[in-house]
Amino acid sequence: MGTTLTETKTLVGQSVRRKEDPRLITGTATYVDDIQQPGMNYAAVVRSPHAAARIKGVDTKAARELPGVVAVFTGSDVAELGPVPCGASLPGLRVPYHHLLAQDRVYFVGHPVAVVVAHDRYIARDAAERVEVDYETVAAVTDSEKALAPGAPAVHPQWPDNLAFTFEQNGGDFAQAARDADVVVRQRITSQRLIPMALEPRGVVAEWRSGDKALTIYSSSQIPHLMRTLVAQILGIAENRLRVVAPEVGGGFGSKLNVYAEEALMGFVAMKTGKPVKWIESRRENFLATTHGRGHVDYLEIAAKKDGTILGLSLKLIQDLGAYHQLLTPAVPTLSVLMMPGLYRFRNIHATILGVFTNCVPTDAYRGAGRPEATHAIERIVDCLAAELKMDPAEIRFKNFVHNDEFPYLTATGLSYDSGNYAAPLEKALDLVSYSELRNQQAEARAAGRLMGIGIATYGEICAIGPSPATPAGGWESATVKIEPSGKVTVMSGVKVHGQGEETTFSQIVADELGVDMDDIVVLHGDTTLVQYGIGTFGSRATAIGGTALYFAVQDLKAKIKKFGAMMLNSDDVSFVGGRCVCNRSGKSVSLAEVAGASHRALALPPGTDPGLVATKFWEPPNFTFPFGAHIVVTEVDRETGGIKINRYVAVDDCGRIINPMIVAGQIHGGVAQGLGQALFEQAVYDESGQLVTGELTDYAVPKATMMPWIETGHTVTPSPVNPLGVKGVGEAGTIGCSPAVVNSVVDALSPLGVRHIDMPLTPEKIWTLIQGGAA
Amino acid sequence: MISQPFEYSRPGTLAEALELLSGGSTKPLAGGMSLIPMMKLRLAAPEHLIDLSRIPGLDAISEGGGSIRIGALATHYGIESSALIRAKCPLLAETAGRIGDVQVRNSGTIGGSVAHADPSSDYAAALLALDATVHIAGRRGNRSLPYAEFLVDTFTTLLEPGELVEAIEIPAENPSTGSSYQKMVQPASGFAIVGVAARVARIAGKITFARIGITGLGSKAFRAVNVEALLLAGNAAAAAAAAGDGIEANSDLHASSHYRSQMVKVYCARAISTALSRAA
C-alpha cells in the first residue's frame, strides 16, 4: 500500500479538475482531422452497396480521369498485403483471410472495394462515385440464428454452416445441478447489435519519408503501440520505421480498440504516391464500416432450490460475429462466459458459444465487451427465478452472493475474484431508495391501476485486463517518469488516454508521491516514438495497470532522489517528504529541483549512481480486478402508449479506491447513458438483404442529454489487493449495471399482466403490445 | 458525407433571390436542417443554392389587421420565444418548442419547414388547426393560399419552381380559445411519430369551436374534421377515438401502422383535454 495514500493531505481522493478540459472545451485540441501536411492528398473509400456479391470487374477509368485525382487503388493492388489481423485465438477458429480491399467478393454493406486519392476531399468523394464496380449479388444472411439453419446462404462459401467456432466451458456439473434442483427456469435473452458511435469518427493521416524509409501514421486509436506492430506486419515494413501517433481521440468505446484496413491502406497509399494522405471517416461510413458491439442470443437455464439457492447455470450463446474477425471479435463472447456466474456462489456452469458469420460488419468490443451481455443475462434470469419462486429480487441476490470471508474466491469459470463485499452496495442502494417504503408505494400504485416498476441489478465486472497469459498481446503496462533538470516532471504512459482523465489522475498520483504541483507534471501518451511500448486503454485497465506501473516507476525514482539528497546533505539519514530531501538529524533540506539540477549537472555522483532522474517500469499484474455494484431503477409505464418514464436512477458502485470522485462520477454517468441507450432506444437493424436500416442518426437513436434521468451515485470502497493503489477500474461499470436494472424495472412494472421477460430495446410499441396482451 | 459540387449565392433582396431562382437547377436555402443533410447524403444535388438568410426582414414577426405575420426565415426558436406569438398564437409557440432539438430549433425556419412538407412536420398539424395562410412570392407576382390547400402530399406543395414562401399568416387567437400540441417523439430524429394540435372554445360547458390538426400519421398532415364535428356535437368521448379514421397510417422502424393509428387517438385525447383545460 502506498504510504502517502494514508496521509491526510493528498490529492488522491479529491475531485481535482481535469487537466485535459481546457484544450477540449476551447476547441484547441488536435484531432486527426486537424493535422495538415504539406502536399497532402485526401482519400475516399469506395464501399460495397451489397451485403453479398461477386465482383466481376472494377472500372476506375472515369475516376482517374477526373481532374485532381492522383490515383485509384483496387483489390489487386493490395492482394499481397495483409491480412487485417485477428488477435484472438480459439481452438479450431475459422479465420477468413481479411484483405485490405475486397478481392473477388464482398461480404457486407460497407466492405471496402477501392480507394480514391485526390488533391482534396471533395474531388476524392466525387471520384469515388465514378468507380464502376460490376457486382453479381448472391443471397445474404444477416440474422445469426437464421445463419445457423440448414440451407442458409453461406457467408464464406468454404464454410457452409456459417460456424466460425464452437467453444465450450464447463465448471462443476450442471446436469447434476439440474437434477438436484427444485426448479429450473429457462429464458431466451438477447443483447442486440449496437453501434458504438464515438463522436469523432475514425481518421488516418499517413506520411512516408522515402529517404528514411520511415512511415508515420496518425490514427484515432486506443492502441497506438499494438497498431504499430500490426500495421508494420500488414505492410511488410520494419516496426522501428513505423511511428504511430494517436492524437486527441474523440471517443472510442472499444470501436478504436482495433486495427482496420484503412490504417494500413493509408500507409500503402502514402508509400505508393510519395505524398501524405488523409482519410476521415464519414458518419455514414462509421455506421457501416466501424465495428458494432453486442449481438448476443442467449439461451439460459438456471437451476435452484425452493429457497432460492442457485445451483447452476447453463448457457447457449449465439454470437453474431459479422463477416470477418476484427482484432478481438471471437474473444468478446468468451469474456461473457467467464463472467456468467456474476456475484453468485453457484459452482455448476455449462456454457457453449456458437460464433456465427453473418453478412454484417464485424462485431467487436463495445463498452463492457462481453460483460454487459453476461450481466444482462444473469441478472435477468435471476429475476425470472425470483418471480418463479415468488421471492423478492433483493432477497434472492443476498442469499446467493459470495460471502465476504470467501475472497479470493475461485469461480466456477476459473476466475479468482480479488476482493468484495457484495451485499454492501445493494444495501446502500436499497437504503437510498427506501426500498420497503418504495414497495408500499408500488402496491398503492398498482391498486390505482398504475404500472410502476422497481428494478434491481447487481453486477460483477472483470477489469484491469489483464494478466498477460489471459490476453492475446500482453496485459502489462508501462510508464516512464522523468524529472527534468528544473525539477518539472514528465510522465510517459503506455496507455492511450482518450477521455478517461488519466492526465489528471496520473498527475494526482505523482504529485502526492513527489510533492510537486499538479501544474508541474505533464503526462504524455499516444506517440510510439515518444513513449516506450505500451498496450493501451481498454477493459478498464489504464489506471489499475498503467497507474501501478507509474507508481512503481516513481518509487524507483524516489530511491535515487534520496541518494542524491543524502550526498548533497552529507547525511546517511535522509527522508524525502513534501518534495524535499530532509536530513533527519540536522533538519537541513534540499528541494527536488535542487536535486534534479545536481543529478543532471553531475559535478558529483553518489556511489554507484548514474546521472539523471529517469525511471521506467513495465508492470505485469498478478490478476484481474473485480469491481461490483448495484443499480436500482424506478420506472412508470404509460398504459396508453407503452412509454417508459424513469423516476429514480440509483447507482452504487465499488471500484476499489477512488482517485478522483468527479471523474468516477463522470464515468458512471457516461456508462449509464450508453446502458440506457441499449435498454431503451438503440438497435442496429439489418434487413434480410443486408442493408443497414438504422444507418443514419435520424433512425438510430442514441441517448441525448434531454433523455437522461437524474442519476444518483453512491459508492462503497473495497480496495483491490492486486495493486498497491487499491484501484479496480470504473470505465465500463455504468453500462454493465444499467441495462438489466432498467429491463428488470419495466418487467416488474408489467408483472401484474403476466409479463416475465422483454428483449431490448424497450420501445413504446413493444411495451404497448404487451399491455394489449400480445407477444412483443 | 460530402455533397456534390454546387454554386452558392447569397442575395441581399427578395427580388434578387427570385431572379436567381429562375435559373436551372436551383434550390433556396433557409435553415438547411433538411436540405443540407440530404445534400450530404447525395439524395439531393442542386447545382445552385440560393441562401435566403441575409435578406433583411424575411424573419420578421409582426401583427396587423387582426393577424400575425411570420416571415419565412423566422427560426423555430424565434417563434417559440416571441412574446407576440406566445400571446397571440400560443399553439404555434408551443409547437415550435417541441421541434427536433436545440440545434435544429436555433437554425431551422418555418418557411423552410413549410416548403419542405415533411409528412411528420410538427408545424403542419398546428398550421392546419390555426387556419394559416401561406404568402408566396414569385417573379410573376405574389399569391396567397390557405395552408390546407398549399399542402398537397409528402414533400409536395403547390409552390411552383422559382417561387418562395415569403411569410405565414395566422389569425390572432381569441383569448378564450384553448390550444395544445401533443406529440409522440421519434427518439432518433425528434420528428413526430404522431402529433396532434387542438384548438377548442366553449361557452357554458358546450364546445363551440374546434380545430384539430394531425401530423405523422399518413402521407400528409390533415385536419380531422370528423373529430371536430363530434366535439361540436357534444360527443367529446367519441371524438378522439375517431382520430385517424379512414387514413392509411404510415409504418416504419419506429412505429407500425397499427400502433400509429392507435397512438393518434391517445394523443388526440390528450391534446383536446389539455386545450380544454386552457380554454376560458
Short mmCIF file of C-alpha atoms in Angstrom, two decimals, chain A residues 577-746:
data_model
loop_
_atom_site.label_atom_id
_atom_site.label_comp_id
_atom_site.label_asym_id
_atom_site.label_seq_id
_atom_site.Cartn_x
_atom_site.Cartn_y
_atom_site.Cartn_z
CA VAL A 577 8.89 14.38 2.20
CA GLY A 578 6.75 17.04 0.59
CA GLY A 579 9.08 17.47 -2.35
CA ARG A 580 12.22 17.93 -0.24
CA CYS A 581 15.06 15.68 0.89
CA VAL A 582 15.44 16.30 4.62
CA CYS A 583 18.31 15.28 6.87
CA ASN A 584 16.60 13.64 9.80
CA ARG A 585 19.37 14.74 12.16
CA SER A 586 20.11 18.35 11.18
CA GLY A 587 16.75 19.22 9.67
CA LYS A 588 18.55 20.73 6.67
CA SER A 589 16.91 20.07 3.35
CA VAL A 590 17.24 20.40 -0.41
CA SER A 591 14.35 20.75 -2.85
CA LEU A 592 13.50 18.30 -5.60
CA ALA A 593 14.52 20.97 -8.13
CA GLU A 594 17.92 21.26 -6.48
CA VAL A 595 18.33 17.50 -6.53
CA ALA A 596 17.23 17.38 -10.16
CA GLY A 597 19.70 20.09 -11.10
CA ALA A 598 22.55 18.36 -9.29
CA SER A 599 21.72 14.99 -10.80
CA HIS A 600 21.92 16.43 -14.32
CA ARG A 601 24.92 18.73 -13.69
CA ALA A 602 26.68 15.69 -12.27
CA LEU A 603 29.62 17.50 -10.65
CA ALA A 604 29.44 14.73 -8.09
CA LEU A 605 27.51 11.47 -8.07
CA PRO A 606 26.50 9.23 -5.20
CA PRO A 607 28.48 5.98 -5.22
CA GLY A 608 27.24 3.57 -7.87
CA THR A 609 24.67 6.07 -9.17
CA ASP A 610 24.26 7.33 -12.74
CA PRO A 611 23.43 10.93 -13.66
CA GLY A 612 19.85 11.99 -14.38
CA LEU A 613 16.47 11.18 -12.86
CA VAL A 614 14.57 8.83 -15.14
CA ALA A 615 12.82 5.62 -14.26
CA THR A 616 10.85 3.22 -16.42
CA LYS A 617 8.66 0.44 -15.12
CA PHE A 618 6.88 -2.30 -17.00
CA TRP A 619 4.35 -3.83 -14.63
CA GLU A 620 2.68 -7.21 -15.03
CA PRO A 621 -0.48 -7.55 -12.94
CA PRO A 622 -0.85 -10.79 -10.95
CA ASN A 623 -4.62 -10.90 -11.52
CA PHE A 624 -7.59 -9.05 -12.91
CA THR A 625 -9.56 -6.79 -10.60
CA PHE A 626 -13.26 -7.32 -9.97
CA PRO A 627 -15.39 -4.24 -9.27
CA PHE A 628 -19.04 -4.72 -8.39
CA GLY A 629 -22.12 -2.73 -7.57
CA ALA A 630 -25.87 -2.40 -7.54
CA HIS A 631 -28.19 -0.25 -9.64
CA ILE A 632 -31.84 0.37 -8.82
CA VAL A 633 -34.24 1.91 -11.30
CA VAL A 634 -37.78 3.05 -10.62
CA THR A 635 -40.00 3.35 -13.67
CA GLU A 636 -43.55 4.05 -14.57
CA VAL A 637 -45.07 2.75 -17.77
CA ASP A 638 -47.73 4.76 -19.58
CA ARG A 639 -50.57 2.29 -20.02
CA GLU A 640 -51.96 4.13 -23.04
CA THR A 641 -48.75 4.45 -25.04
CA GLY A 642 -46.21 2.00 -23.62
CA GLY A 643 -43.87 4.88 -22.92
CA ILE A 644 -41.38 4.45 -20.06
CA LYS A 645 -40.53 7.15 -17.57
CA ILE A 646 -37.53 6.67 -15.29
CA ASN A 647 -38.37 8.29 -11.96
CA ARG A 648 -35.27 7.24 -9.99
CA TYR A 649 -31.86 6.00 -11.06
CA VAL A 650 -29.55 4.96 -8.24
CA ALA A 651 -26.08 3.58 -8.97
CA VAL A 652 -23.89 2.37 -6.14
CA ASP A 653 -20.56 1.18 -7.42
CA ASP A 654 -17.49 -0.27 -5.77
CA CYS A 655 -14.47 0.32 -7.98
CA GLY A 656 -11.93 0.00 -5.20
CA ARG A 657 -10.07 3.06 -4.05
CA ILE A 658 -11.17 6.27 -5.79
CA ILE A 659 -8.51 8.65 -7.08
CA ASN A 660 -10.85 11.37 -8.36
CA PRO A 661 -14.54 11.17 -7.34
CA MET A 662 -15.63 13.65 -10.03
CA ILE A 663 -14.02 11.60 -12.78
CA VAL A 664 -15.50 8.40 -11.35
CA ALA A 665 -18.95 10.00 -11.33
CA GLY A 666 -18.41 11.10 -14.92
CA GLN A 667 -17.52 7.58 -15.95
CA ILE A 668 -20.63 6.22 -14.23
CA HIS A 669 -22.84 8.85 -15.85
CA GLY A 670 -21.44 8.19 -19.31
CA GLY A 671 -21.66 4.46 -18.82
CA VAL A 672 -25.27 4.68 -17.67
CA ALA A 673 -26.10 6.83 -20.71
CA GLN A 674 -24.85 4.09 -23.02
CA GLY A 675 -26.61 1.43 -20.95
CA LEU A 676 -29.87 3.37 -21.23
CA GLY A 677 -29.28 3.66 -24.96
CA GLN A 678 -29.18 -0.11 -25.21
CA ALA A 679 -32.07 -0.67 -22.83
CA LEU A 680 -34.45 1.84 -24.37
CA PHE A 681 -33.51 3.07 -27.84
CA GLU A 682 -30.60 1.62 -29.74
CA GLN A 683 -30.58 -1.25 -32.20
CA ALA A 684 -28.57 -1.84 -35.33
CA VAL A 685 -31.13 -3.33 -37.72
CA TYR A 686 -30.10 -5.07 -40.92
CA ASP A 687 -32.86 -6.10 -43.29
CA GLU A 688 -32.90 -9.50 -44.96
CA SER A 689 -30.92 -8.26 -47.94
CA GLY A 690 -28.19 -6.95 -45.66
CA GLN A 691 -28.90 -3.23 -45.79
CA LEU A 692 -28.37 -1.40 -42.51
CA VAL A 693 -31.82 0.10 -41.96
CA THR A 694 -30.64 2.14 -38.99
CA GLY A 695 -27.80 3.67 -40.96
CA GLU A 696 -28.31 7.31 -40.01
CA LEU A 697 -28.70 9.27 -36.81
CA THR A 698 -32.25 10.04 -37.90
CA ASP A 699 -33.08 6.37 -37.38
CA TYR A 700 -30.52 5.13 -34.86
CA ALA A 701 -31.43 6.69 -31.53
CA VAL A 702 -28.53 7.48 -29.25
CA PRO A 703 -29.50 8.96 -25.91
CA LYS A 704 -29.29 12.73 -25.79
CA ALA A 705 -28.88 14.93 -22.74
CA THR A 706 -32.59 15.70 -22.60
CA MET A 707 -33.45 11.98 -22.46
CA MET A 708 -31.29 11.30 -19.41
CA PRO A 709 -32.78 10.80 -15.97
CA TRP A 710 -31.15 12.28 -12.88
CA ILE A 711 -28.52 9.79 -11.74
CA GLU A 712 -27.88 9.41 -8.03
CA THR A 713 -24.46 7.86 -7.47
CA GLY A 714 -23.05 6.28 -4.36
CA HIS A 715 -20.01 4.20 -3.57
CA THR A 716 -18.67 1.59 -1.29
CA VAL A 717 -14.90 1.16 -1.23
CA THR A 718 -13.32 -2.27 -1.18
CA PRO A 719 -9.67 -1.84 -2.17
CA SER A 720 -8.15 -4.32 -4.57
CA PRO A 721 -5.23 -6.31 -3.19
CA VAL A 722 -3.97 -6.80 -6.76
CA ASN A 723 -2.21 -3.43 -6.99
CA PRO A 724 -0.68 -1.03 -4.45
CA LEU A 725 -3.11 1.75 -5.40
CA GLY A 726 -6.06 -0.45 -4.41
CA VAL A 727 -7.92 0.63 -7.56
CA LYS A 728 -10.12 -1.63 -9.68
CA GLY A 729 -11.44 0.32 -12.70
CA VAL A 730 -14.69 2.10 -13.49
CA GLY A 731 -14.86 2.86 -17.22
CA GLU A 732 -17.47 0.28 -18.06
CA ALA A 733 -19.35 -0.20 -14.78
CA GLY A 734 -22.22 2.15 -15.57
CA THR A 735 -23.01 0.39 -18.83
CA ILE A 736 -22.84 -3.04 -17.22
CA GLY A 737 -25.12 -2.28 -14.31
CA CYS A 738 -27.65 -0.30 -16.30
CA SER A 739 -29.46 -2.37 -18.88
CA PRO A 740 -30.58 -5.24 -16.58
CA ALA A 741 -31.72 -2.75 -13.93
CA VAL A 742 -33.87 -0.92 -16.47
CA VAL A 743 -35.35 -4.05 -18.02
CA ASN A 744 -35.95 -5.63 -14.60
CA SER A 745 -37.79 -2.48 -13.61
CA VAL A 746 -40.06 -2.46 -16.65
#
